[in-house]
mmCIF file of C-alpha atoms in Angstrom:
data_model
loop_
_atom_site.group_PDB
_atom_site.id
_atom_site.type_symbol
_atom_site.label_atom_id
_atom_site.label_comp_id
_atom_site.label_asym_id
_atom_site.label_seq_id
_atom_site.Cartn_x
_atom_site.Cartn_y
_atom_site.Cartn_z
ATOM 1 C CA UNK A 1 -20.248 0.360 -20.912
ATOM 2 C CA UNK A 2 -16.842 0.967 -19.319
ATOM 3 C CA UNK A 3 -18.983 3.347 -16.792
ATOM 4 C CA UNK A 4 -21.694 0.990 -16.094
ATOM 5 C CA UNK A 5 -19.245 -1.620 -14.948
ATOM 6 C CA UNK A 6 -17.227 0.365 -12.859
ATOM 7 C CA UNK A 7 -20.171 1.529 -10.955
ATOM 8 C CA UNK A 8 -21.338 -1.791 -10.666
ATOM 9 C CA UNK A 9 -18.160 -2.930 -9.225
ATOM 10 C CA UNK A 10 -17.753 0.009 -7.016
ATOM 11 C CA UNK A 11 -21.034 -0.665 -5.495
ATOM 12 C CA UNK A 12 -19.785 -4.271 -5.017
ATOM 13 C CA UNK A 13 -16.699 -3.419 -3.261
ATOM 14 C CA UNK A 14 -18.096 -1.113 -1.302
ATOM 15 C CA UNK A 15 -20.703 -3.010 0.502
ATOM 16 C CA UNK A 16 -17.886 -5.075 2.765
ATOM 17 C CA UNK A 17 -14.889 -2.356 2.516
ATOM 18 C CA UNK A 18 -17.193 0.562 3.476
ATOM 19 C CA UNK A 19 -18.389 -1.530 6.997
ATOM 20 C CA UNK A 20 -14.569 -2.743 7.652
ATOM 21 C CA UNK A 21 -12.977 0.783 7.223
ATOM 22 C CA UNK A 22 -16.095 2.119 9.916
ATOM 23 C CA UNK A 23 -14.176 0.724 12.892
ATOM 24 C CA UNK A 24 -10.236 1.832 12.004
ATOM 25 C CA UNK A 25 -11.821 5.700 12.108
ATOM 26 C CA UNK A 26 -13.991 4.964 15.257
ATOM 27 C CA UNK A 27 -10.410 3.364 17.063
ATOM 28 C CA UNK A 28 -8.765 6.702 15.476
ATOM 29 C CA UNK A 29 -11.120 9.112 17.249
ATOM 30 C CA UNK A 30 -10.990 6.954 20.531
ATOM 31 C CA UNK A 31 -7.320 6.441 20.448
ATOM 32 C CA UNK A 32 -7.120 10.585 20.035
ATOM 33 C CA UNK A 33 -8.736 11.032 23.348
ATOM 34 C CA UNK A 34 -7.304 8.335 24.861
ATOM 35 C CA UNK A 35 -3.308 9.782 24.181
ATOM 36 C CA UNK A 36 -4.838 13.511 25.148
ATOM 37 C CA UNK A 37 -5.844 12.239 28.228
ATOM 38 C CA UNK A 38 -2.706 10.324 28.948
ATOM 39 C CA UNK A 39 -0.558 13.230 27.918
ATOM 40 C CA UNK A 40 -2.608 15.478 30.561
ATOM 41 C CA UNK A 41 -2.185 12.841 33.130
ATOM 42 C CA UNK A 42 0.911 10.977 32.414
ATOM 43 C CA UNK A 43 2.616 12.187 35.890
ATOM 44 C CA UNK A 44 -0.586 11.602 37.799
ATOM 45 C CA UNK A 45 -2.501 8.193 36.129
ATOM 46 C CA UNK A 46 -0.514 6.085 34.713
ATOM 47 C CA UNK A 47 -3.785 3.977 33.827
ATOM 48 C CA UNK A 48 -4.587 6.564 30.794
ATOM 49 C CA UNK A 49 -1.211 6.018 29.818
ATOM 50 C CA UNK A 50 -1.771 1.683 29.398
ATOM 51 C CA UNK A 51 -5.291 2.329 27.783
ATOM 52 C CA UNK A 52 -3.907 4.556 25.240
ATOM 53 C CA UNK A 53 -0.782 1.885 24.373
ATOM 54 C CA UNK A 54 -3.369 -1.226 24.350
ATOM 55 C CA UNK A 55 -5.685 1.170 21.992
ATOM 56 C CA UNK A 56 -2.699 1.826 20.044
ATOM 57 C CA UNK A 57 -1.431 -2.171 19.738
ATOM 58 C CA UNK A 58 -5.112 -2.546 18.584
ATOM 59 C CA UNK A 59 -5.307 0.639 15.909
ATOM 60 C CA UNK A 60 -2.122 -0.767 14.001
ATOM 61 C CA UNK A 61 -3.236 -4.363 14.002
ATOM 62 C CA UNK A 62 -6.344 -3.192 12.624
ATOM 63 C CA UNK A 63 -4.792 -0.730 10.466
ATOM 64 C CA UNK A 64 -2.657 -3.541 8.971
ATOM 65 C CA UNK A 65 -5.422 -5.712 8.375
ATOM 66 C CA UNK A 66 -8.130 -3.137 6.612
ATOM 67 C CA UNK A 67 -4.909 -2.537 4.361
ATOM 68 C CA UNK A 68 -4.400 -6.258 3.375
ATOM 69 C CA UNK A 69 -8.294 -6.871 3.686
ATOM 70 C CA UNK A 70 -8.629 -4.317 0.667
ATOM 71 C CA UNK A 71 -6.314 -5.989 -1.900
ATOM 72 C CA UNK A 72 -7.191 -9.658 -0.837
ATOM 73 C CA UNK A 73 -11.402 -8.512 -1.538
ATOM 74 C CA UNK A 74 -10.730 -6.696 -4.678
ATOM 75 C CA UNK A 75 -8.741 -10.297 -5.345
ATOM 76 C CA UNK A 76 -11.853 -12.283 -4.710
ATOM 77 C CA UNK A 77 -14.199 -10.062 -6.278
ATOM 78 C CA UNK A 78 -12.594 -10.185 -9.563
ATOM 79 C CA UNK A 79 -12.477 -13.649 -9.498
ATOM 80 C CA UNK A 80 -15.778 -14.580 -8.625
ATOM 81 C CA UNK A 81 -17.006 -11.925 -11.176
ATOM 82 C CA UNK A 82 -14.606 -12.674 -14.245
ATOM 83 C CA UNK A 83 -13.671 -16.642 -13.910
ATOM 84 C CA UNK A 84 -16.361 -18.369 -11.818
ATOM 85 C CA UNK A 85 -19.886 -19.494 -12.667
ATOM 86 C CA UNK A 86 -20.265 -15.697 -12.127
ATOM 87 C CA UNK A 87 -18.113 -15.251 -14.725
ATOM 88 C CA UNK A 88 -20.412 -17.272 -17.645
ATOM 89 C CA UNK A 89 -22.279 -13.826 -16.862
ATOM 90 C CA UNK A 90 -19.879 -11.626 -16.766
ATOM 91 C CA UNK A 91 -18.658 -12.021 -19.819
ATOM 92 C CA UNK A 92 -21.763 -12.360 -21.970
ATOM 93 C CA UNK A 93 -22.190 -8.572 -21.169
ATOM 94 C CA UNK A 94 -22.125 -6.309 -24.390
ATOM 95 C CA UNK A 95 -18.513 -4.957 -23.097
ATOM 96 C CA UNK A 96 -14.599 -5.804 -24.863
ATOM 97 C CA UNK A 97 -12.270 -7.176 -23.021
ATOM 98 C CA UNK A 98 -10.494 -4.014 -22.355
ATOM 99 C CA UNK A 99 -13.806 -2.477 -20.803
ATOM 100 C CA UNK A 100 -14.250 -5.814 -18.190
ATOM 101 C CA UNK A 101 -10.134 -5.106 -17.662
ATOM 102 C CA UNK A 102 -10.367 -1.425 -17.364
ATOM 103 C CA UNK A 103 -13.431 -1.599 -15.036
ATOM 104 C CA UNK A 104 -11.872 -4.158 -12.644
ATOM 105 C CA UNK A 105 -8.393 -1.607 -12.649
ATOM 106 C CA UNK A 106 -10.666 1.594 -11.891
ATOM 107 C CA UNK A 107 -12.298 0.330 -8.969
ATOM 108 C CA UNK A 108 -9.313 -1.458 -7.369
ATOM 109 C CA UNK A 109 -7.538 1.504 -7.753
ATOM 110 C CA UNK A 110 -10.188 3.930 -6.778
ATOM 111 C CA UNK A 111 -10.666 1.441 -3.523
ATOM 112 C CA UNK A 112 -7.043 1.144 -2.728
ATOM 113 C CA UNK A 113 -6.549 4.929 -3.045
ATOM 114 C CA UNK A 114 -9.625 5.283 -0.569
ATOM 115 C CA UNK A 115 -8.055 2.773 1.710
ATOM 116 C CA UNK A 116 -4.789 5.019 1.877
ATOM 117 C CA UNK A 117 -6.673 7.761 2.283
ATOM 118 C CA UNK A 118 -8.808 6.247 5.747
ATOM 119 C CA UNK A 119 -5.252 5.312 6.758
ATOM 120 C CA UNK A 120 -3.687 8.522 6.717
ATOM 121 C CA UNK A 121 -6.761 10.261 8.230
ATOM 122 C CA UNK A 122 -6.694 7.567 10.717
ATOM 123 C CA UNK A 123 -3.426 8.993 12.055
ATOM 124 C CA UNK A 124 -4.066 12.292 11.751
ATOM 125 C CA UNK A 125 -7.044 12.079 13.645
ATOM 126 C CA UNK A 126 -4.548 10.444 16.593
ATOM 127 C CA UNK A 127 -2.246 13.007 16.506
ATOM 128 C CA UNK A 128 -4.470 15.559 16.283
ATOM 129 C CA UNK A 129 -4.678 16.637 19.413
ATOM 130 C CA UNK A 130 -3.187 19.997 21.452
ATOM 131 C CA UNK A 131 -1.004 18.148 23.754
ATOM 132 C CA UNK A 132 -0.243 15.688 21.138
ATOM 133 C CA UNK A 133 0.917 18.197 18.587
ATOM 134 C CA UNK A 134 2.448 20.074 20.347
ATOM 135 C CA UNK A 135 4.445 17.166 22.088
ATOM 136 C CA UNK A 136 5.614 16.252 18.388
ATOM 137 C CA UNK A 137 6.477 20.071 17.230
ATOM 138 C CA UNK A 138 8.516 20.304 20.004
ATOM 139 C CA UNK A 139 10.614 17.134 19.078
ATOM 140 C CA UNK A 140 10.818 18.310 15.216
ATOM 141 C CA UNK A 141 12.171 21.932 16.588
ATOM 142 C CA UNK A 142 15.228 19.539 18.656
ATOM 143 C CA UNK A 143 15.943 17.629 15.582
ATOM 144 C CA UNK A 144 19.164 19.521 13.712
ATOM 145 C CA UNK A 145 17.774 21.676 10.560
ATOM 146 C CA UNK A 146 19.422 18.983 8.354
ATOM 147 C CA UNK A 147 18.527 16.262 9.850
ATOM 148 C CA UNK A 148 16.314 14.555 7.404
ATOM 149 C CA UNK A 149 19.072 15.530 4.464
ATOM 150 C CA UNK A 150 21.907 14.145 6.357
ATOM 151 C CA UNK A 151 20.601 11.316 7.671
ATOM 152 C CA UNK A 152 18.661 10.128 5.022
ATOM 153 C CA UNK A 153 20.066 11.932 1.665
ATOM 154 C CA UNK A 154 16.813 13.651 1.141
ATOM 155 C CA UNK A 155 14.786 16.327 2.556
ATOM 156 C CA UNK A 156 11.602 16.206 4.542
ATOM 157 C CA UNK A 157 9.325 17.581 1.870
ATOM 158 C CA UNK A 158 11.231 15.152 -0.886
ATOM 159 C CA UNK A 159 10.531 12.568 1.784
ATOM 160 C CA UNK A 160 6.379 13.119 1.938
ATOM 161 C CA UNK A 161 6.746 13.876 -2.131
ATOM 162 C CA UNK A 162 8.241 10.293 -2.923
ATOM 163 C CA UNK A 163 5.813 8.334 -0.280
ATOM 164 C CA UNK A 164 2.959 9.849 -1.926
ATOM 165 C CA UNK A 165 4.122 9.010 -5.330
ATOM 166 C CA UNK A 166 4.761 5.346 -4.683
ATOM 167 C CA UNK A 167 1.533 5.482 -3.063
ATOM 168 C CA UNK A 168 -0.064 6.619 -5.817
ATOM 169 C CA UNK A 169 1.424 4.415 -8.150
ATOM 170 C CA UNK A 170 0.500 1.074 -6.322
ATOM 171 C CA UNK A 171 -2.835 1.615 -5.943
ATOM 172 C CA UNK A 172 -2.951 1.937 -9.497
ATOM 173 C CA UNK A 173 -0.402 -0.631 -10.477
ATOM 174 C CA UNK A 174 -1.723 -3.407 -7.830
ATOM 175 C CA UNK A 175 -5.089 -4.222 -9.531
ATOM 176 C CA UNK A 176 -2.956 -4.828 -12.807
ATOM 177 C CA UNK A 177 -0.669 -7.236 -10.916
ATOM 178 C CA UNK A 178 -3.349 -8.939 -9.261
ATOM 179 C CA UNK A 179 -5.215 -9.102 -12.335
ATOM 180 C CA UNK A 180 -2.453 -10.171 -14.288
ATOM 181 C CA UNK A 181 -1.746 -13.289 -11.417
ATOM 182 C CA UNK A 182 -5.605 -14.304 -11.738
ATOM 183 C CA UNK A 183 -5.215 -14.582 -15.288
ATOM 184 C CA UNK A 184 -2.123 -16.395 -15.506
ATOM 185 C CA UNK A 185 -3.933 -19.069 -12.963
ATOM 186 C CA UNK A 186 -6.513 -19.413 -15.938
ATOM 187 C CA UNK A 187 -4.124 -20.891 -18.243
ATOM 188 C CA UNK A 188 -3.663 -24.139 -16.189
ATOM 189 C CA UNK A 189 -6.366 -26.677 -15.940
ATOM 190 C CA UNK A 190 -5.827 -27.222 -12.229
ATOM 191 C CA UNK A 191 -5.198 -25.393 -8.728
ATOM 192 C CA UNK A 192 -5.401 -22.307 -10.414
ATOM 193 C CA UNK A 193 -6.473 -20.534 -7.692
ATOM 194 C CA UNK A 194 -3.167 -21.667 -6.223
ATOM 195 C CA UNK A 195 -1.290 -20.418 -9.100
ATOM 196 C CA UNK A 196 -2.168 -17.199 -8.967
ATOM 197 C CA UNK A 197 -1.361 -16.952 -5.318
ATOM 198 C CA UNK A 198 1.922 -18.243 -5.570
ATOM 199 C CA UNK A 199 2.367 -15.981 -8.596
ATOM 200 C CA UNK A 200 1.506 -12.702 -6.963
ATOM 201 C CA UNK A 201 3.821 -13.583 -3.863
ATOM 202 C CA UNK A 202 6.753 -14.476 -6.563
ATOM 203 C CA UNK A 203 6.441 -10.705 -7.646
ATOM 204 C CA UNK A 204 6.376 -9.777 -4.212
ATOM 205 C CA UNK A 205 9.514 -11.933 -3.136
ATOM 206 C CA UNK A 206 11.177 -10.465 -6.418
ATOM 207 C CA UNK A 207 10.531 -6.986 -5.529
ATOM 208 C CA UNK A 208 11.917 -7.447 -2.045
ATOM 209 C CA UNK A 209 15.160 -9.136 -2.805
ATOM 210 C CA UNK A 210 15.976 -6.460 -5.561
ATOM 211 C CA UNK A 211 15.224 -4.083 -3.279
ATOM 212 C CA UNK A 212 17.329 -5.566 -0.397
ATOM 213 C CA UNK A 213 20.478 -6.081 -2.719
ATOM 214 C CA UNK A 214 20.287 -2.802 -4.062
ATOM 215 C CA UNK A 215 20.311 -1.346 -0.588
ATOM 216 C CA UNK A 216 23.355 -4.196 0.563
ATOM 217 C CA UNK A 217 24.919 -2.818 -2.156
ATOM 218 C CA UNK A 218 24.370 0.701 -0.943
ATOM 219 C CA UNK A 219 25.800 0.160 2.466
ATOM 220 C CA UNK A 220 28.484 -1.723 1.307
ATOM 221 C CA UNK A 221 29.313 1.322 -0.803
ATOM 222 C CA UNK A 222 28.516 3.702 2.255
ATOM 223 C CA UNK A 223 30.779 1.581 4.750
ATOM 224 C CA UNK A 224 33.607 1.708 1.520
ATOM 225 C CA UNK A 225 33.301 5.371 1.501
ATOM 226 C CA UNK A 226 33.420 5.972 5.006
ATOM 227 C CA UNK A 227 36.314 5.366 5.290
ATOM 228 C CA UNK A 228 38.144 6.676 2.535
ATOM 229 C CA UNK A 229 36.131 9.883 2.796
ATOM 230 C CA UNK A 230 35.701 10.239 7.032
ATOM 231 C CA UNK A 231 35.470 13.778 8.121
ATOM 232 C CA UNK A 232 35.250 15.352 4.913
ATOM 233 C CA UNK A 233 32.071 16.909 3.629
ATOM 234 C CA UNK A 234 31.917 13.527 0.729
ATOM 235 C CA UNK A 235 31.709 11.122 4.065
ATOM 236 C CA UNK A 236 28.068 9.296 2.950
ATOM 237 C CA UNK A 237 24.482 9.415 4.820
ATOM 238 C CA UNK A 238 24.151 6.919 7.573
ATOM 239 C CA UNK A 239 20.798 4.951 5.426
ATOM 240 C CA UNK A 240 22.630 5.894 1.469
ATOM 241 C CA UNK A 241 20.339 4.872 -1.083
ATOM 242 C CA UNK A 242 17.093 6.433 0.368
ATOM 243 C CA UNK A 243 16.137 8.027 -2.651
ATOM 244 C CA UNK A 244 17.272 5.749 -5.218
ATOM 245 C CA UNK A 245 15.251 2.774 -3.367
ATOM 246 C CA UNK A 246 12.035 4.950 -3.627
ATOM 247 C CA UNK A 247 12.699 5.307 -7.513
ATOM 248 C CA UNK A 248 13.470 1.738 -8.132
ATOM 249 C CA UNK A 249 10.818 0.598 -5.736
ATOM 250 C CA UNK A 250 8.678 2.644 -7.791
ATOM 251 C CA UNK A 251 9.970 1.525 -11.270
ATOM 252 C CA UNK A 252 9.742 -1.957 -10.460
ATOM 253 C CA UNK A 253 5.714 -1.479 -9.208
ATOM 254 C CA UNK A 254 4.976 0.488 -12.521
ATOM 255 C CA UNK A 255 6.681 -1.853 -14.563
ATOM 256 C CA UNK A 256 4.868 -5.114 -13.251
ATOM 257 C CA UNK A 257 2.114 -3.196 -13.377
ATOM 258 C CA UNK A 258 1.950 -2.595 -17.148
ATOM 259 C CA UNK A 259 3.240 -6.290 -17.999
ATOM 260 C CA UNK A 260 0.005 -7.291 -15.694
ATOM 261 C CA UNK A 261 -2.404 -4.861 -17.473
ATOM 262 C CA UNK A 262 -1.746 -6.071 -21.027
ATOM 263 C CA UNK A 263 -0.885 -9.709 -20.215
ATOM 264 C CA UNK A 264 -4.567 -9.515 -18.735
ATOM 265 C CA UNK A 265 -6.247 -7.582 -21.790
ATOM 266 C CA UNK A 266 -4.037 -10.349 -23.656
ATOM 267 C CA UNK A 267 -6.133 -13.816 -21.606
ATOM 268 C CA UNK A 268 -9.054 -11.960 -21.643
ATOM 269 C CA UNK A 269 -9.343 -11.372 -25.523
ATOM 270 C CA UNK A 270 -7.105 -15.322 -26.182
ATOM 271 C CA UNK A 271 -6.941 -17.474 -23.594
ATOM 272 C CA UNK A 272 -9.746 -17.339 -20.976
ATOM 273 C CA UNK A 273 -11.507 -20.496 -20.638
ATOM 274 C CA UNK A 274 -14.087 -20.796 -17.449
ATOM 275 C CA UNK A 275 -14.445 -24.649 -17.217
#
């Protein structure tokens, strides 16, 4: 049953996400020919040069908006499906409550992993130009050989390794938490809808000030250190705390993430209550 609900959810999702993640690769490819052609021209045309920045402006405000666009759907699918009128069918279904959970998880995740993925291909399709590359290969071959480890305590590679790890582990943990904030709105008898809103931004707002003090506390450290240790091979990175923000960053997601998973296997099976 688990499958047959995550298909059908899939093909739910799919029918707006698919059509609004069309556009951010068609800007992608015309952005890429817009930058090669201001590249070629840039000492001749300057016009190629203000088409490819406007097309640019555009491609990141679009970008930005796809991404939120994905999480805020997946939102309002669930909770038309699971705890509207919708939901009276939903949950008459031969499936457990960990099955309607689990389904609901697998497709938010499998959408917001698809979502990154359009992203990133998005700008590599910009970039993926002669001119273009070869413009940026030149500027990596300036940059010291330590540049990355000295500046920001970690190496490029460790860099790419922890963004794609805390990717990973959002788009998995970010249906639980959005789950977990829809439920939590079904324990109150009114503005629930609200309550779940302001829920999920609480975690966000939590997650940001943790992650802002521990990095406050990092430069307060770093500017401590500086000068005690200036000139001397224990002087401190100019952003400290690179790595250890990733890992906490990454702890905090994972752990929300789990709370929001059972606390929503926990309403579904106890507390859920459609009227």
């Amino acid at each position: 049953m688990l499958k047959k609900l995550f298909v059908y959810d899939m093909r739910a999702l799919s029918k707006l996400l698919i059509i609004a993640h069309i556009p951010l690769i068609l800007l992608a490819f015309l952005l890429r020919f817009t930058i090669v052609d201001a590249l070629s021209h840039l000492e001749t045309n300057d016009s190629f040069a203000i088409l490819a920045g406007a097309l640019l402006v555009l491609f990141f405000c679009y970008l930005a908006v796809v991404a939120f666009l994905t999480e805020v759907y997946f939102a309002y699918y669930t909770y038309k499906n699971l705890f509207s009128d919708q939901g009276y069918l939903t949950l008459t279904l031969p499936a457990t409550p960990a099955q309607q959970v689990g389904a609901k998880v697998l497709s938010g995740t499998t959408w917001i992993l698809i979502d990154q993925v359009v992203i990133y291909l998005s700008c590599a399709i910009c970039i993926a130009g002669t001119n273009t590359m070869s413009l940026i290969l030149d500027e990596m071959q300036k940059l010291p050989k330590d540049f990355f480890q000295s500046f920001f305590g970690m190496s490029f590679s460790e860099i790419i390794a922890y963004f794609m790890g805390s990717t990973l582990v959002n788009a998995i943990t970010a249906p639980c938490i959005i789950l977990g904030a829809l439920c939590l709105g079904q324990l109150f008898s009114k503005n629930r809808i609200l309550i779940a809103v302001v829920t999920y931004f609480c975690y966000y707002f939590l997650v940001q000030i943790v992650a802002s003090g521990y990095m406050g506390y990092q430069m307060a450290s770093t500017a401590n250190s500086a000068e005690i240790f200036a000139g001397t091979p224990y002087a401190t990175t100019p952003l400290p705390g690179m790595k250890g923000l990733f890992i906490l960053s990454t702890i905090l997601c994972a752990a929300f993430g789990v709370l929001g998973y059972f606390f929503s296997n926990w309403c579904m099976r106890k507390k859920i209550n459609l009227h």
